[in-house]
Amino acid sequence: MQVGTGKSILNGIAIGKLKLYKKKNTVISTADAADPAAEEARFEAARAKAIDQQTALYEKALDEAGEDIAEVFNIHAMMLDDDDFVDTIKEIINGQHKCAEYAVKTAGDNQAAVFAAMDDPYLQARSADVIDIAQAMLDILQGVDNASLQGTEPSILVAEDLAPSETVRMDKSLLLGFITREGSSNSHTAILARSMNIPALIQCKEIQDDWDGKMAVVDGYNACVYVDPTPDLLESLTKRQQEDQKKQALLSELKGKPNTTLDGKTINVFANIGGMGDVGAVQQNDAGGVGLFRTEFVYLNCKDFPTEDYQFEAYKQVLESLAPKKVVVRTCDIGADKTVDYMKLDHEDNPALGYRAIRICLTRRDFFKTQLRALLRASAYGNMSIMFPMITSLRELQDAKAILEECKQELTAEGKKFSDNIEVGTMIETPAAVLIADDLAAECDFFSIGTNDLTQYTCALDRQNAKLEPFFDPHHPAVLKAIQMTIEAGHRHGIWVGICGELGADTALTETFLRMGVDELSMNAKSILPVRKIIRSVNLSKPSAKNV
């Protein structure tokens, strides 16, 4: 048995024979072209045909993956119409007297290199899109048809990399999964794989030609592939795959159904995300929206302070992809166990009680304003709510709101658009916040209870300390009472109250939270359907079965 490791795109299991996906190598002439005008005409004909192809791919992706994913191919068509890109190709043809193939390949490689060198991971991933559209024109110019490369039997494809157009063209009934040596988790191919529920492994450097035709298992949970797995391992992973298929059947059964109890109470069931890479899971699991967008991952993925424009693009992309669903964005929660070198935070003996989250933001106003301005600008592209983490006093909430208002005034003066309808809320994750919840509720539109930190601070237990694990009880009566008090305080002031910590996904407490009157539960996307099933089985007009 051989084991290859990489980066998983989707938690799932794919079992089947491996098939190497090798494109035909074609030679591009570097010799001078005898008739540049004829070469330019060939290029224009290929470009027009490539645009038609992208339009057809848009229609196919729209049917198979939804509008958000299909939009990739509209973008490709616009790239093919980009004046700078087209002019560069024509300049190579006419100025250097090269053939159309050489000009397209050179311009495409150069443009892709520019994207690949950028600091922004999203823009880096666009390098693959440029290569994709350039390859589409090259295939047309050279009469190459790669449509038959997938084969006619169900298989796990193995390739150096896959372009978005290649992924969409494939017969999904024959595509069990794929493994690539290259690739990015931010690429449109990866997004397509997630949205279409295809287990995939990228950046697998152990790929070998002799894998072709061998039995294999792609284990998305452990980010590896087993080639010629042992009988015991194959049996174990087959069972895991069958469990996933049962969950998928649950998805089909519950998708589109309301989160409504037997007696008619409906609550929102949202997903927690860290960025664009999680959007596919939100859609796949039919979340009603996002109850916690952890924006600190934007900071953790950068080597220096992310600029306003960088953040704007990151937030805008998520909001556009999920519109009109609500996206509740938590402002930067750096500190404690989440640190970045460029912020030069001092070492602290007790970081959980130290300089973190809103405390950093309120003392580094320029840092905070950069994020708030980016969030406000992105709000024009979707349905955004903003919440502040680690609030322990009314003054902190008021100061944070004042800075937000200052940013609104600046953007208005600059003529930059933003939504006029942004809910502003606060996290409730400390005993202090619970005890002044009435005061906080009078100043905001919603509460979101962060049960991870609330448990830590209520029980005086460091959740990062493994030695304390036997003492860590998220079901502690004091924690549940704090949640109840928060919900009641919020409702006294007419605001909605949600739970976005790990307890939101704890099906042992779902009915308890419903009886407390919670309005929203937010969790990892995979937990949405099991929680929905419980909600739909509860009758709040009758006593709990646990108490009978």
PDB file of N, CA and C in Angstrom, residues 462-516:
ATOM      1  N   ASP A 462      -9.065  27.243  31.696  1.00  0.00           N
ATOM      2  CA  ASP A 462      -8.404  27.554  30.439  1.00  0.00           C
ATOM      3  C   ASP A 462      -8.703  26.436  29.439  1.00  0.00           C
ATOM      4  N   ARG A 463      -9.459  26.751  28.383  1.00  0.00           N
ATOM      5  CA  ARG A 463      -9.846  25.708  27.437  1.00  0.00           C
ATOM      6  C   ARG A 463      -8.698  25.232  26.566  1.00  0.00           C
ATOM      7  N   GLN A 464      -7.542  25.909  26.641  1.00  0.00           N
ATOM      8  CA  GLN A 464      -6.363  25.466  25.893  1.00  0.00           C
ATOM      9  C   GLN A 464      -5.483  24.516  26.720  1.00  0.00           C
ATOM     10  N   ASN A 465      -5.811  24.361  27.992  1.00  0.00           N
ATOM     11  CA  ASN A 465      -4.996  23.540  28.881  1.00  0.00           C
ATOM     12  C   ASN A 465      -5.545  22.117  28.901  1.00  0.00           C
ATOM     13  N   ALA A 466      -4.797  21.180  28.304  1.00  0.00           N
ATOM     14  CA  ALA A 466      -5.253  19.795  28.188  1.00  0.00           C
ATOM     15  C   ALA A 466      -5.464  19.135  29.549  1.00  0.00           C
ATOM     16  N   LYS A 467      -4.700  19.560  30.545  1.00  0.00           N
ATOM     17  CA  LYS A 467      -4.820  18.959  31.875  1.00  0.00           C
ATOM     18  C   LYS A 467      -6.175  19.252  32.517  1.00  0.00           C
ATOM     19  N   LEU A 468      -6.830  20.306  32.059  1.00  0.00           N
ATOM     20  CA  LEU A 468      -8.106  20.693  32.642  1.00  0.00           C
ATOM     21  C   LEU A 468      -9.304  20.071  31.923  1.00  0.00           C
ATOM     22  N   GLU A 469      -9.037  19.302  30.876  1.00  0.00           N
ATOM     23  CA  GLU A 469     -10.120  18.736  30.088  1.00  0.00           C
ATOM     24  C   GLU A 469     -11.121  17.940  30.935  1.00  0.00           C
ATOM     25  N   PRO A 470     -10.669  17.139  31.935  1.00  0.00           N
ATOM     26  CA  PRO A 470     -11.642  16.390  32.753  1.00  0.00           C
ATOM     27  C   PRO A 470     -12.597  17.294  33.537  1.00  0.00           C
ATOM     28  N   PHE A 471     -12.191  18.555  33.745  1.00  0.00           N
ATOM     29  CA  PHE A 471     -13.007  19.480  34.531  1.00  0.00           C
ATOM     30  C   PHE A 471     -13.878  20.384  33.658  1.00  0.00           C
ATOM     31  N   PHE A 472     -13.643  20.341  32.358  1.00  0.00           N
ATOM     32  CA  PHE A 472     -14.340  21.262  31.439  1.00  0.00           C
ATOM     33  C   PHE A 472     -15.720  20.702  31.130  1.00  0.00           C
ATOM     34  N   ASP A 473     -16.756  21.380  31.560  1.00  0.00           N
ATOM     35  CA  ASP A 473     -18.129  20.899  31.392  1.00  0.00           C
ATOM     36  C   ASP A 473     -18.981  21.958  30.709  1.00  0.00           C
ATOM     37  N   PRO A 474     -19.139  21.873  29.395  1.00  0.00           N
ATOM     38  CA  PRO A 474     -19.938  22.881  28.684  1.00  0.00           C
ATOM     39  C   PRO A 474     -21.419  22.825  29.055  1.00  0.00           C
ATOM     40  N   HIS A 475     -21.848  21.713  29.689  1.00  0.00           N
ATOM     41  CA  HIS A 475     -23.241  21.594  30.132  1.00  0.00           C
ATOM     42  C   HIS A 475     -23.403  22.044  31.581  1.00  0.00           C
ATOM     43  N   HIS A 476     -22.388  22.693  32.125  1.00  0.00           N
ATOM     44  CA  HIS A 476     -22.425  23.136  33.521  1.00  0.00           C
ATOM     45  C   HIS A 476     -23.685  23.977  33.756  1.00  0.00           C
ATOM     46  N   PRO A 477     -24.405  23.732  34.849  1.00  0.00           N
ATOM     47  CA  PRO A 477     -25.635  24.496  35.108  1.00  0.00           C
ATOM     48  C   PRO A 477     -25.425  26.001  35.094  1.00  0.00           C
ATOM     49  N   ALA A 478     -24.244  26.461  35.532  1.00  0.00           N
ATOM     50  CA  ALA A 478     -23.989  27.907  35.530  1.00  0.00           C
ATOM     51  C   ALA A 478     -23.916  28.456  34.113  1.00  0.00           C
ATOM     52  N   VAL A 479     -23.334  27.675  33.198  1.00  0.00           N
ATOM     53  CA  VAL A 479     -23.249  28.096  31.793  1.00  0.00           C
ATOM     54  C   VAL A 479     -24.654  28.164  31.197  1.00  0.00           C
ATOM     55  N   LEU A 480     -25.465  27.140  31.440  1.00  0.00           N
ATOM     56  CA  LEU A 480     -26.821  27.119  30.902  1.00  0.00           C
ATOM     57  C   LEU A 480     -27.669  28.245  31.492  1.00  0.00           C
ATOM     58  N   LYS A 481     -27.451  28.545  32.771  1.00  0.00           N
ATOM     59  CA  LYS A 481     -28.194  29.642  33.395  1.00  0.00           C
ATOM     60  C   LYS A 481     -27.783  30.979  32.792  1.00  0.00           C
ATOM     61  N   ALA A 482     -26.474  31.136  32.488  1.00  0.00           N
ATOM     62  CA  ALA A 482     -25.995  32.369  31.859  1.00  0.00           C
ATOM     63  C   ALA A 482     -26.628  32.547  30.482  1.00  0.00           C
ATOM     64  N   ILE A 483     -26.770  31.448  29.753  1.00  0.00           N
ATOM     65  CA  ILE A 483     -27.406  31.507  28.428  1.00  0.00           C
ATOM     66  C   ILE A 483     -28.872  31.918  28.575  1.00  0.00           C
ATOM     67  N   GLN A 484     -29.566  31.310  29.530  1.00  0.00           N
ATOM     68  CA  GLN A 484     -30.967  31.647  29.763  1.00  0.00           C
ATOM     69  C   GLN A 484     -31.136  33.121  30.120  1.00  0.00           C
ATOM     70  N   MET A 485     -30.272  33.628  31.011  1.00  0.00           N
ATOM     71  CA  MET A 485     -30.340  35.033  31.425  1.00  0.00           C
ATOM     72  C   MET A 485     -30.135  35.962  30.239  1.00  0.00           C
ATOM     73  N   THR A 486     -29.204  35.590  29.354  1.00  0.00           N
ATOM     74  CA  THR A 486     -28.911  36.427  28.191  1.00  0.00           C
ATOM     75  C   THR A 486     -30.095  36.473  27.238  1.00  0.00           C
ATOM     76  N   ILE A 487     -30.701  35.324  26.985  1.00  0.00           N
ATOM     77  CA  ILE A 487     -31.861  35.276  26.086  1.00  0.00           C
ATOM     78  C   ILE A 487     -32.997  36.125  26.644  1.00  0.00           C
ATOM     79  N   GLU A 488     -33.247  35.990  27.932  1.00  0.00           N
ATOM     80  CA  GLU A 488     -34.340  36.755  28.546  1.00  0.00           C
ATOM     81  C   GLU A 488     -34.069  38.254  28.492  1.00  0.00           C
ATOM     82  N   ALA A 489     -32.826  38.658  28.755  1.00  0.00           N
ATOM     83  CA  ALA A 489     -32.484  40.085  28.704  1.00  0.00           C
ATOM     84  C   ALA A 489     -32.657  40.631  27.290  1.00  0.00           C
ATOM     85  N   GLY A 490     -32.194  39.880  26.294  1.00  0.00           N
ATOM     86  CA  GLY A 490     -32.343  40.321  24.915  1.00  0.00           C
ATOM     87  C   GLY A 490     -33.797  40.506  24.530  1.00  0.00           C
ATOM     88  N   HIS A 491     -34.617  39.518  24.903  1.00  0.00           N
ATOM     89  CA  HIS A 491     -36.036  39.588  24.538  1.00  0.00           C
ATOM     90  C   HIS A 491     -36.771  40.707  25.278  1.00  0.00           C
ATOM     91  N   ARG A 492     -36.311  41.031  26.494  1.00  0.00           N
ATOM     92  CA  ARG A 492     -36.934  42.159  27.199  1.00  0.00           C
ATOM     93  C   ARG A 492     -36.770  43.460  26.426  1.00  0.00           C
ATOM     94  N   HIS A 493     -35.699  43.522  25.626  1.00  0.00           N
ATOM     95  CA  HIS A 493     -35.411  44.755  24.869  1.00  0.00           C
ATOM     96  C   HIS A 493     -35.722  44.595  23.377  1.00  0.00           C
ATOM     97  N   GLY A 494     -36.396  43.500  23.027  1.00  0.00           N
ATOM     98  CA  GLY A 494     -36.860  43.330  21.657  1.00  0.00           C
ATOM     99  C   GLY A 494     -35.796  42.997  20.633  1.00  0.00           C
ATOM    100  N   ILE A 495     -34.674  42.401  21.069  1.00  0.00           N
ATOM    101  CA  ILE A 495     -33.635  42.023  20.099  1.00  0.00           C
ATOM    102  C   ILE A 495     -33.550  40.497  20.030  1.00  0.00           C
ATOM    103  N   TRP A 496     -33.037  40.002  18.896  1.00  0.00           N
ATOM    104  CA  TRP A 496     -32.903  38.549  18.755  1.00  0.00           C
ATOM    105  C   TRP A 496     -31.598  38.060  19.381  1.00  0.00           C
ATOM    106  N   VAL A 497     -31.613  36.800  19.803  1.00  0.00           N
ATOM    107  CA  VAL A 497     -30.469  36.222  20.503  1.00  0.00           C
ATOM    108  C   VAL A 497     -30.111  34.884  19.858  1.00  0.00           C
ATOM    109  N   GLY A 498     -28.835  34.745  19.515  1.00  0.00           N
ATOM    110  CA  GLY A 498     -28.355  33.503  18.924  1.00  0.00           C
ATOM    111  C   GLY A 498     -27.224  32.893  19.723  1.00  0.00           C
ATOM    112  N   ILE A 499     -26.871  31.672  19.356  1.00  0.00           N
ATOM    113  CA  ILE A 499     -25.731  30.971  19.952  1.00  0.00           C
ATOM    114  C   ILE A 499     -24.804  30.575  18.809  1.00  0.00           C
ATOM    115  N   CYS A 500     -23.541  30.963  18.892  1.00  0.00           N
ATOM    116  CA  CYS A 500     -22.619  30.648  17.799  1.00  0.00           C
ATOM    117  C   CYS A 500     -21.414  29.820  18.252  1.00  0.00           C
ATOM    118  N   GLY A 501     -21.359  29.453  19.528  1.00  0.00           N
ATOM    119  CA  GLY A 501     -20.266  28.610  19.997  1.00  0.00           C
ATOM    120  C   GLY A 501     -20.528  27.144  19.695  1.00  0.00           C
ATOM    121  N   GLU A 502     -19.649  26.273  20.170  1.00  0.00           N
ATOM    122  CA  GLU A 502     -19.759  24.848  19.884  1.00  0.00           C
ATOM    123  C   GLU A 502     -21.092  24.262  20.367  1.00  0.00           C
ATOM    124  N   LEU A 503     -21.659  24.821  21.424  1.00  0.00           N
ATOM    125  CA  LEU A 503     -22.914  24.284  21.940  1.00  0.00           C
ATOM    126  C   LEU A 503     -24.056  24.422  20.939  1.00  0.00           C
ATOM    127  N   GLY A 504     -23.911  25.326  19.985  1.00  0.00           N
ATOM    128  CA  GLY A 504     -24.947  25.470  18.967  1.00  0.00           C
ATOM    129  C   GLY A 504     -25.160  24.194  18.181  1.00  0.00           C
ATOM    130  N   ALA A 505     -24.108  23.382  18.068  1.00  0.00           N
ATOM    131  CA  ALA A 505     -24.183  22.124  17.324  1.00  0.00           C
ATOM    132  C   ALA A 505     -24.422  20.921  18.226  1.00  0.00           C
ATOM    133  N   ASP A 506     -24.533  21.151  19.519  1.00  0.00           N
ATOM    134  CA  ASP A 506     -24.693  20.061  20.482  1.00  0.00           C
ATOM    135  C   ASP A 506     -26.151  19.609  20.494  1.00  0.00           C
ATOM    136  N   THR A 507     -26.415  18.513  19.799  1.00  0.00           N
ATOM    137  CA  THR A 507     -27.804  18.068  19.656  1.00  0.00           C
ATOM    138  C   THR A 507     -28.421  17.649  20.993  1.00  0.00           C
ATOM    139  N   ALA A 508     -27.594  17.376  21.997  1.00  0.00           N
ATOM    140  CA  ALA A 508     -28.121  17.044  23.319  1.00  0.00           C
ATOM    141  C   ALA A 508     -28.777  18.262  23.971  1.00  0.00           C
ATOM    142  N   LEU A 509     -28.437  19.466  23.480  1.00  0.00           N
ATOM    143  CA  LEU A 509     -28.973  20.690  24.073  1.00  0.00           C
ATOM    144  C   LEU A 509     -29.940  21.438  23.149  1.00  0.00           C
ATOM    145  N   THR A 510     -30.145  20.933  21.941  1.00  0.00           N
ATOM    146  CA  THR A 510     -30.988  21.659  20.984  1.00  0.00           C
ATOM    147  C   THR A 510     -32.372  21.951  21.560  1.00  0.00           C
ATOM    148  N   GLU A 511     -33.018  20.939  22.107  1.00  0.00           N
ATOM    149  CA  GLU A 511     -34.350  21.152  22.666  1.00  0.00           C
ATOM    150  C   GLU A 511     -34.299  22.116  23.854  1.00  0.00           C
ATOM    151  N   THR A 512     -33.247  22.003  24.671  1.00  0.00           N
ATOM    152  CA  THR A 512     -33.092  22.910  25.813  1.00  0.00           C
ATOM    153  C   THR A 512     -33.038  24.353  25.358  1.00  0.00           C
ATOM    154  N   PHE A 513     -32.252  24.620  24.307  1.00  0.00           N
ATOM    155  CA  PHE A 513     -32.135  25.985  23.797  1.00  0.00           C
ATOM    156  C   PHE A 513     -33.462  26.482  23.217  1.00  0.00           C
ATOM    157  N   LEU A 514     -34.179  25.585  22.547  1.00  0.00           N
ATOM    158  CA  LEU A 514     -35.481  25.966  21.992  1.00  0.00           C
ATOM    159  C   LEU A 514     -36.429  26.379  23.113  1.00  0.00           C
ATOM    160  N   ARG A 515     -36.406  25.632  24.190  1.00  0.00           N
ATOM    161  CA  ARG A 515     -37.295  25.941  25.317  1.00  0.00           C
ATOM    162  C   ARG A 515     -36.857  27.211  26.042  1.00  0.00           C
ATOM    163  N   MET A 516     -35.580  27.542  25.950  1.00  0.00           N
ATOM    164  CA  MET A 516     -35.110  28.812  26.509  1.00  0.00           C
ATOM    165  C   MET A 516     -35.585  30.003  25.677  1.00  0.00           C
TER     166      MET A 516
END
